[in-house]
Each structure stands twice: as structure tokens, then as C-alpha cells.
Coordinates of C-alpha atoms in Angstrom, one line a residue:
X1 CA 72.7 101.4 123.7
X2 CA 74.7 101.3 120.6
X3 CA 75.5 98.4 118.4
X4 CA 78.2 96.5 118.2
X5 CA 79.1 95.1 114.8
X6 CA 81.8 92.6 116.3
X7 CA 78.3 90.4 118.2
X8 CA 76.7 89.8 115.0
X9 CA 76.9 89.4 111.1
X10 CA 74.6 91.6 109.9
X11 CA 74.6 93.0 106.7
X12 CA 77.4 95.4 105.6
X13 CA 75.0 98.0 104.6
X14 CA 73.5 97.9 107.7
X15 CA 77.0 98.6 109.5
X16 CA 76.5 103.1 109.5
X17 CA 73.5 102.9 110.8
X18 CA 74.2 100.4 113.5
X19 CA 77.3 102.0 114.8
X20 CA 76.1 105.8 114.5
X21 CA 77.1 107.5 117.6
X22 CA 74.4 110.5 116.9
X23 CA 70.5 109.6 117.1
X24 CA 70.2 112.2 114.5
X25 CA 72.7 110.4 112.2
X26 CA 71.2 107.1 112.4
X27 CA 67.9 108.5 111.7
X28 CA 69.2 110.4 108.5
X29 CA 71.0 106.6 107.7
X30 CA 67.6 104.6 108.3
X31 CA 65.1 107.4 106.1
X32 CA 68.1 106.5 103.5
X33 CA 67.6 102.7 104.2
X34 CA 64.2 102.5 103.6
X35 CA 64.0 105.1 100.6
X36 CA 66.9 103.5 99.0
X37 CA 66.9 99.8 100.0
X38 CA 63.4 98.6 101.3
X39 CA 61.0 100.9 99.5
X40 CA 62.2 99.4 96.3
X41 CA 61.9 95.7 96.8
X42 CA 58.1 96.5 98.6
X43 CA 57.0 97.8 95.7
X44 CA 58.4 95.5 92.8
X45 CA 57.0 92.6 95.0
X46 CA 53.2 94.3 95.5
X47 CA 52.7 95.8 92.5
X48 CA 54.1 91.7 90.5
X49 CA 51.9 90.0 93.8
X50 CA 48.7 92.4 93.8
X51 CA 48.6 93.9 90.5
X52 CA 48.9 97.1 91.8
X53 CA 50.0 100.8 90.6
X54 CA 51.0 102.0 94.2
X55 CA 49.8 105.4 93.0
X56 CA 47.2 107.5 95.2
X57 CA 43.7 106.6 95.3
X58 CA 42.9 104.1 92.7
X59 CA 41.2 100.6 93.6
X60 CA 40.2 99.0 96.7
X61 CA 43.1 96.6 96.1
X62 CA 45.7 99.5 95.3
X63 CA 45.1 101.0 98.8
X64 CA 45.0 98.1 100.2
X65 CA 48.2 97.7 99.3
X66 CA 49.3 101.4 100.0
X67 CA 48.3 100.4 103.6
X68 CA 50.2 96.9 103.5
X69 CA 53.5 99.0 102.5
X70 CA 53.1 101.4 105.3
X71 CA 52.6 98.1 107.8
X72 CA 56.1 96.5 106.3
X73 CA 57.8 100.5 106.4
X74 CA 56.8 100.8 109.8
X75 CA 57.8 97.1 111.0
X76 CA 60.9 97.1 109.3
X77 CA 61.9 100.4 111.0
X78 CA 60.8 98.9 114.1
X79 CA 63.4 95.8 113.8
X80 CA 66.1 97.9 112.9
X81 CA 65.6 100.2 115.7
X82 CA 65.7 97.6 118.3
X83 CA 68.8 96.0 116.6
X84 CA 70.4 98.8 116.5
X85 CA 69.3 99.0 120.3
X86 CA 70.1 95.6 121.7
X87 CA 73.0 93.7 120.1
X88 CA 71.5 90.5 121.3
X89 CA 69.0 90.9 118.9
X90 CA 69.1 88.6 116.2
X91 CA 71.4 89.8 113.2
X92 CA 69.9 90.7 109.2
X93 CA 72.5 88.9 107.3
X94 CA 71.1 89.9 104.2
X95 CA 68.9 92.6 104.4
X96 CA 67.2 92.7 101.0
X97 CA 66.1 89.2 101.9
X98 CA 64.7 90.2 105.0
X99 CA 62.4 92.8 103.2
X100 CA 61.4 90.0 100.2
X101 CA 60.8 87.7 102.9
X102 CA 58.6 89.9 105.0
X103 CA 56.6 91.4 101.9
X104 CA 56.1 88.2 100.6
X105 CA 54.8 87.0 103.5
X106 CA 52.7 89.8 104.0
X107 CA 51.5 89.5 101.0
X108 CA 50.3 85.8 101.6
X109 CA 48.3 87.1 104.7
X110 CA 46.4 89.5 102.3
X111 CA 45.9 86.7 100.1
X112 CA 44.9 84.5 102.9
X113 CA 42.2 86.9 103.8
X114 CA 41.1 87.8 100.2
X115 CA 40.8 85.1 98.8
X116 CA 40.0 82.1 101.3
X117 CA 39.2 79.5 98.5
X118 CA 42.0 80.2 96.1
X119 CA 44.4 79.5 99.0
X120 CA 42.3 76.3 100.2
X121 CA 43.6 75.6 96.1
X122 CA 46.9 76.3 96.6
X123 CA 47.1 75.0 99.8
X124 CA 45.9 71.5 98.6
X125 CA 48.2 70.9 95.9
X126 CA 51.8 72.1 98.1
X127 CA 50.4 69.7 100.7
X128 CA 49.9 66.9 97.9
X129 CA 53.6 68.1 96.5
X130 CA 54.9 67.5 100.2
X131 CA 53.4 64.4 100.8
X132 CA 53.4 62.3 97.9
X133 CA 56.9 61.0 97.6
X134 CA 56.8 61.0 93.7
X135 CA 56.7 65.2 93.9
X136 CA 59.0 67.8 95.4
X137 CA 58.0 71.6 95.9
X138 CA 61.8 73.7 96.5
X139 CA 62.7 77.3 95.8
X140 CA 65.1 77.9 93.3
X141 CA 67.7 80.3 93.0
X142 CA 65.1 83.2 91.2
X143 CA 63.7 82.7 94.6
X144 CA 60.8 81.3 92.5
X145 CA 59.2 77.8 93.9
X146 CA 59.1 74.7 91.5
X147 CA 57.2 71.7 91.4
X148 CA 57.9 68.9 89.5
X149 CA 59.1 64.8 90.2
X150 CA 61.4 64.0 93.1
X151 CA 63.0 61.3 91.3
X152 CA 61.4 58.8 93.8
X153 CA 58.5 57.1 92.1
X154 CA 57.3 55.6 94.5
X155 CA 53.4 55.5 94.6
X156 CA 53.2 56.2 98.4
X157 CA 54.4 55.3 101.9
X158 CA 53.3 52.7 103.8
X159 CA 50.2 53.1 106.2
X160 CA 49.2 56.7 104.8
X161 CA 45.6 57.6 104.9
X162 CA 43.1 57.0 102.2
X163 CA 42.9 59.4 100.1
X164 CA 40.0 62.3 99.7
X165 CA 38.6 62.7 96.0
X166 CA 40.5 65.6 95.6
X167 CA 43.8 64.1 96.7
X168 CA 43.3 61.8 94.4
X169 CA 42.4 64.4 91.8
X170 CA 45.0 66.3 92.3
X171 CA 48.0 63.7 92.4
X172 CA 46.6 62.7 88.8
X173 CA 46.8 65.8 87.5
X174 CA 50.2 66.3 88.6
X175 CA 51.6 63.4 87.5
X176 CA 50.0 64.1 84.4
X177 CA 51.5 67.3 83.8
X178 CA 54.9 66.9 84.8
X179 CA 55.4 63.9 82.4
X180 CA 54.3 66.4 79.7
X181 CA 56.0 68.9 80.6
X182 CA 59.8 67.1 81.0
X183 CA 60.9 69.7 83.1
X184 CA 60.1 71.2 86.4
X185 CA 57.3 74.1 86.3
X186 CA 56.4 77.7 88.5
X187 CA 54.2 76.8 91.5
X188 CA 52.3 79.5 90.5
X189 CA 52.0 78.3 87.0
X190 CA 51.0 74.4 88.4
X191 CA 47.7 76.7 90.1
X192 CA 47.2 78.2 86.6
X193 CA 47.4 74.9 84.3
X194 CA 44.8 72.9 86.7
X195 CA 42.5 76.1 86.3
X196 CA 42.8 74.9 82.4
X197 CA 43.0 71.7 82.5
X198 CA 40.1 71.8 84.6
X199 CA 38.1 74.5 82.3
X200 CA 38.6 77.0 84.9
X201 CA 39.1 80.6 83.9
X202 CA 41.5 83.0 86.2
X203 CA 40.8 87.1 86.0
X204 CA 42.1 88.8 88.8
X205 CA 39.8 90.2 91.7
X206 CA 40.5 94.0 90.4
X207 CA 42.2 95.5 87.3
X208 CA 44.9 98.1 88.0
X209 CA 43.6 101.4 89.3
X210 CA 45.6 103.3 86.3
X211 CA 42.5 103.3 83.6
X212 CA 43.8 103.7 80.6
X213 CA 47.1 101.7 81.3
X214 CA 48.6 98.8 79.3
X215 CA 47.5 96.3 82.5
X216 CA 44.2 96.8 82.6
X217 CA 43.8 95.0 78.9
X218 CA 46.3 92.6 80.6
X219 CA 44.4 92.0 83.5
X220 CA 40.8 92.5 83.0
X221 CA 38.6 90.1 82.3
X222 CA 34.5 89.3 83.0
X223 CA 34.9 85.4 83.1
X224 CA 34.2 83.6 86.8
X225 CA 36.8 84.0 89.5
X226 CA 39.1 80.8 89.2
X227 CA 39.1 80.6 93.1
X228 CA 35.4 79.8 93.4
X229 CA 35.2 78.3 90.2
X230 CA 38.3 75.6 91.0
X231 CA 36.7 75.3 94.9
X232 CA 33.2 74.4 93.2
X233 CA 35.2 72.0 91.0
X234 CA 36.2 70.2 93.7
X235 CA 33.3 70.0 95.4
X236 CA 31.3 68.4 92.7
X237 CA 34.4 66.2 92.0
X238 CA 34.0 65.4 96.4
X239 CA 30.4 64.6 95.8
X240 CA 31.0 62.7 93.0
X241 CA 33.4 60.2 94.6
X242 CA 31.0 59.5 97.4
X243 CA 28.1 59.2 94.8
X244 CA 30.1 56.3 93.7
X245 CA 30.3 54.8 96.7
X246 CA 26.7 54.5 97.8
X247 CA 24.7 51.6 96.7
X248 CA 23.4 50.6 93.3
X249 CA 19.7 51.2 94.0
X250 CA 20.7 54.6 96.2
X251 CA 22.7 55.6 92.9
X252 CA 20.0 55.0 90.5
X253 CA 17.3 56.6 92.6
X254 CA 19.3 59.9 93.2
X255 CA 20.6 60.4 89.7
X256 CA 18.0 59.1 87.1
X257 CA 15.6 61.8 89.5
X258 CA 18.1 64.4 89.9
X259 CA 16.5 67.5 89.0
X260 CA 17.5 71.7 89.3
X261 CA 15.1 74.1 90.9
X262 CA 13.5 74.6 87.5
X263 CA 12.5 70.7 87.7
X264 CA 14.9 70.0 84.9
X265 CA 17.4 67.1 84.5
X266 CA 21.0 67.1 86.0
X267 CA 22.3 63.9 84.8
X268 CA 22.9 65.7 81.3
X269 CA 25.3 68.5 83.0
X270 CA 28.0 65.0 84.0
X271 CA 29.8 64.9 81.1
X272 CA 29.4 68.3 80.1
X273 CA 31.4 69.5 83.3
X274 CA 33.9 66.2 82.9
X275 CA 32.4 64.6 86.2
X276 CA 31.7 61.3 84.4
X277 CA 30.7 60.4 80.6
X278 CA 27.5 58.6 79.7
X279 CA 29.4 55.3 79.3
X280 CA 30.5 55.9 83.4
X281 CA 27.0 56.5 84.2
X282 CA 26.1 53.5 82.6
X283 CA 28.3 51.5 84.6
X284 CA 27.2 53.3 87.5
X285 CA 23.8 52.5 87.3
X286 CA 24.8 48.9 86.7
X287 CA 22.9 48.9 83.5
X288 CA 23.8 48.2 79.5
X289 CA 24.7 51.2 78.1
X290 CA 22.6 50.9 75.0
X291 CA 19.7 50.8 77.3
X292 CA 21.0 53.6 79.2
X293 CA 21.4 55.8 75.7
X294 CA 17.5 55.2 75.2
X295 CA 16.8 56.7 78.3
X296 CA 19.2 59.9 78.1
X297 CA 16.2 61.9 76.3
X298 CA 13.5 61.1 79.2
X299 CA 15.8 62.2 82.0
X300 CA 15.1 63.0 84.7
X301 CA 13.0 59.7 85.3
X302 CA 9.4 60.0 87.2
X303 CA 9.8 57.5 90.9
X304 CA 7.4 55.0 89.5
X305 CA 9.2 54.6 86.5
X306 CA 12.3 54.1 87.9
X307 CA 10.4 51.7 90.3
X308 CA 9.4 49.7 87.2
X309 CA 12.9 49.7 85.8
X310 CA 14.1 48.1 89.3
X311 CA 11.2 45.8 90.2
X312 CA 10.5 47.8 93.8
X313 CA 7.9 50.0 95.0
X314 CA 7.6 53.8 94.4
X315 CA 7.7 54.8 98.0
X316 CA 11.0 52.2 97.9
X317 CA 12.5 54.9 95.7
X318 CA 11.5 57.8 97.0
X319 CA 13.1 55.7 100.6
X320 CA 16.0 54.6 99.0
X321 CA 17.1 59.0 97.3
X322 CA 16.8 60.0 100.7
X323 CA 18.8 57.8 102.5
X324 CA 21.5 58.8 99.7
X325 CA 20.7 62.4 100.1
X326 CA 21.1 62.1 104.1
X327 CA 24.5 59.5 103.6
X328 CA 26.1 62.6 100.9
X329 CA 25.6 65.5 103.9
X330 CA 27.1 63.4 106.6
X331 CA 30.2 62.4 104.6
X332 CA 29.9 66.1 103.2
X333 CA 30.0 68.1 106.2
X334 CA 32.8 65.2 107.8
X335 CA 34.7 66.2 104.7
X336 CA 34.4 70.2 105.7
X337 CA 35.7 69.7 109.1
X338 CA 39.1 67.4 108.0

């Protein structure tokens, strides 16, 4: 059936193709679309989204985005067959936005699938944009996404939730940087500064498949994945919060024993990851901090010693770090399934 451009407003360019009388026309006019029009915008977008050459062979990720541009080639020639086809079909205004839109989105699936724990990231700070009132998330006319203040600083809406440690986390450090910054920032960028701030390092998954190109010293890099290093972060920052909110004998039993697999002390590794400094550990453990500095050498403490140090029994100890161990994994695991 052929189209009629008088049903819809679909985009000019689009107009030969849809009104073609000969099948072999319109073919010869769709080849030219997607050569001319779509095959452009696919790349740019991969190759700035995936790091990718788009040449043959190459890197795992480079034909996996070979294979993603044959996916959006192939669907995109679907559409426009069937609206070429059926007039009822829902127009393409704009068609280059059509193609951003459905590369970008495709390339968000990929990403989705990749990278499960860089998106969990991502995911949790455009939810924290969307819900806190002080924060707005909105696309700008780049067709880049901002974050920065809403103008409404308010500090919440009545009868929201509590919030989980790394709500909490996260709401800080965006507040935090977007008073610094003055100015709205890059979405994208917001991921990368809370990988810094946080003393998180971000390589990609692969460098470019082209060897001795300029993008591989771009791009390469042997320091920890940010996604796992960021999700880890916020686990220990989870843990740490309910740490906090188990009792004062719980608290001291688990962390003045709290050893690695090599029987070494944890404790030290707190402040040294930004968890909590020695003067927050003191007040943890309910205890002066100049007596808490005399002990920071011993650590990890033996159970009768820390029996001593408390005026209860050893086995009371050993009782009292695994009912703290056994309260962490139930809020733990509830805190997995939210």
C-alpha cells in the first residue's frame, strides 16, 4: 500500500521514499537513507558510547558493537518499511532523532548487560536526582543530560521513606558538588567526579581495537574497574551504617576483633578507605579517644581482653559478635532485595 504524506508529519526527507510508486525506487531511496542519514549518526554515537573503531575484527567490544549497528540497520529498515506500508503507522517527525534515540538506547541495553554494577551506580544517583526535590536531572539542548539544583531547597517531602546509607551518601555528595561547582554539570561527568571524590579510578572495560592509535593511550589504563570498585564502596559504606546501629557491646565485640583471613586487624583499613576516622571509632565504641589511641597498635583485641575492657565474660563476647554478625546479613540480604 503506498504512503500518503497528507496522514502524517513525517520528516521531509523521508517524503521520496514514502511516496515511491516503484518497489525498486524505494529501495534504491532507503539503501541511500541509511548509507547517507542513519549509518552516520550510528556510528558517531557507538564509537563516543563504546569506545569503539567500528573497523573489522578488533576487540570483543568492537564487534560487539559491529553487531549492535547491524541490529539498529536492520530495525530501522524494518520501521520504515512498514511506514511506508501502513499510513497508520506512527509518523518519524524527525528522523535523525529517531536513529539517536534508538542507538542510544541500544546502547544503554549493552551497557545494562555489560556492566550490571556501573548501571546499579548510575541508576542510584538519577533516582536520588528525581526524588530529592533540591535536584533536577533534564536534557539540554546538546541533547546532553544535566544535573545540578532545582531551585527548590527543600530538604524533602513529607512522609518519604528513610533513607538507605547510600541515599544518604549520595544526596551529600551531590549537594556538595553542585555548590562547588555554581553551575549545572554532565550526568556523565556527576558518575565520574563521585568515582574521585570517592577514590575510585575509571578505565574502560577494553581499549580501542586500533593498536597503535591515539585512543588507546587515551583509554587504557590497569587501575580497578570504577563499576565494581564504586559498587564495593557502597557496600562497605551499607555495612557501615548498620554497624552503627547495632548496640554498644555488639559494636565493640565485632570491630576491636575484626580480623582478615590472614588473622590480621581490620579496624586500621576505616580511615584509610574514609569509612570512619579513629576519632569516629572512638565515639563508636563509646570510649575516650586517648584511650582508644593506646589501643590502635594491639588491634585486633583477643575476646578476653575485650572481656576485661567491658566487665563481661569471654563467651559473652564471643555471644554478643555473633549476634552482630547474624543482625548485619539479615539487614544485608533485606537491603539486596529493595
Amino acid at each position: 500500500m503506498q504512503h500518503d504524506p497528507k496522514d502524517d508529519s513525517s520528516d521531509s526527507m523521508l517524503a521520496p521514499f514514502l511516496t515511491a510508486k516503484l518497489e525498486s525506487i524505494s529501495d534504491e531511496l532507503l539503501r541511500a537513507i541509511i548509507d547517507e542519514h542513519a549509518d552516520p549518526i550510528i556510528k558517531k554515537i557507538l564509537r563516543s558510547k563504546l569506545r569503539v573503531s567500528l573497523n573489522g575484527g578488533g576487540t570483543q567490544q568492537n564487534q560487539d558493537a559491529l553487531e549492535i549497528a547491524g541490529d539498529l540497520r536492520a530495525s530501522i529498515i524494518s520501521t520504515l518499511r512498514a511506514l511506508r506500508q501502513n499510513p497508520n503507522q506512527t509518523a518519524i517527525a524527525n528522523f535523525a532523532d529517531f536513529v539517536a534515540i534508538k542507538t542510544y538506547s541500544a546502547c544503554a541495553d549493552y551497557f545494562r548487560e555489560k556492566h550490571p554494577q556501573r548501571w546499579r551506580l548510575k541508576s542510584l544517583l538519577r533516582r536520588r536526582l528525581g526524588q530529592n526535590p533540591r535536584f533536577a536531572l533534564w536534557q539540554g539542548e546538546d541533547k546532553r543530560w544535566y544535573a545540578g539544583f532545582s531551585g527548590h531547597q527543600e530538604t524533602g517531602s513529607k512522609g518519604e521513606a528513610p533513607l538507605s546509607a547510600a541515599q544518604m551518601k549520595s544526596d551529600e555528595f551531590l549537594g556538595a558538588l553542585f555548590e562547588r561547582s555554581g553551575r549545572p554539570i554532565v550526568f556523565d561527568e556527576v558518575v565520574k567526579i563521585a568515582a574521585e571524590t570517592w577514590h575510585i579510578h575509571d578505565p574502560p572495560a577494553e581499549s580501542i581495537d586500533t593498536a597503535d592509535s591515539e585512543r588507546d593511550e587515551q583509554f587504557t589504563s590497569s587501575e580497578p574497574r570504577v563499576d565494581l570498585a564504586v559498587e564495593q564502596r557502597l557496600f562497605f559504606e551499607q555495612v557501615w551504617f548498620e554497624v552503627c546501629q547495632l548496640p554498644v557491646l555488639q559494636r565493640a565485640a565485632l570491630l576491636l576483633n575484626l580480623r582478615d583471613s590472614r588473622d590480621g586487624g581490620v579496624i586500621s583499613f576505616l580511615p584509610f578507605l574514609g569509612i570512619a576516622s579513629k576519632e569516629e571509632l572512638a565515639r563508636l565504641l563509646e570510649m575516650p579517644y586517648a584511650d582508644f589511641q593506646k589501643l590502635w597498635n594491639e588491634l585486633p583485641l583477643d575476646d578476653l581482653r575485650i572481656a576485661q575492657m567491658f566487665g563481661i565474660t569471654r563467651q559473652q563476647v564471643i555471644n554478643l559478635r555473633k549476634t552482630a554478625r547474624e543482625r548485619l546479613a539479615r539487614r544485608m540480604r533485606k537491603l539486596g532485595e529493595e
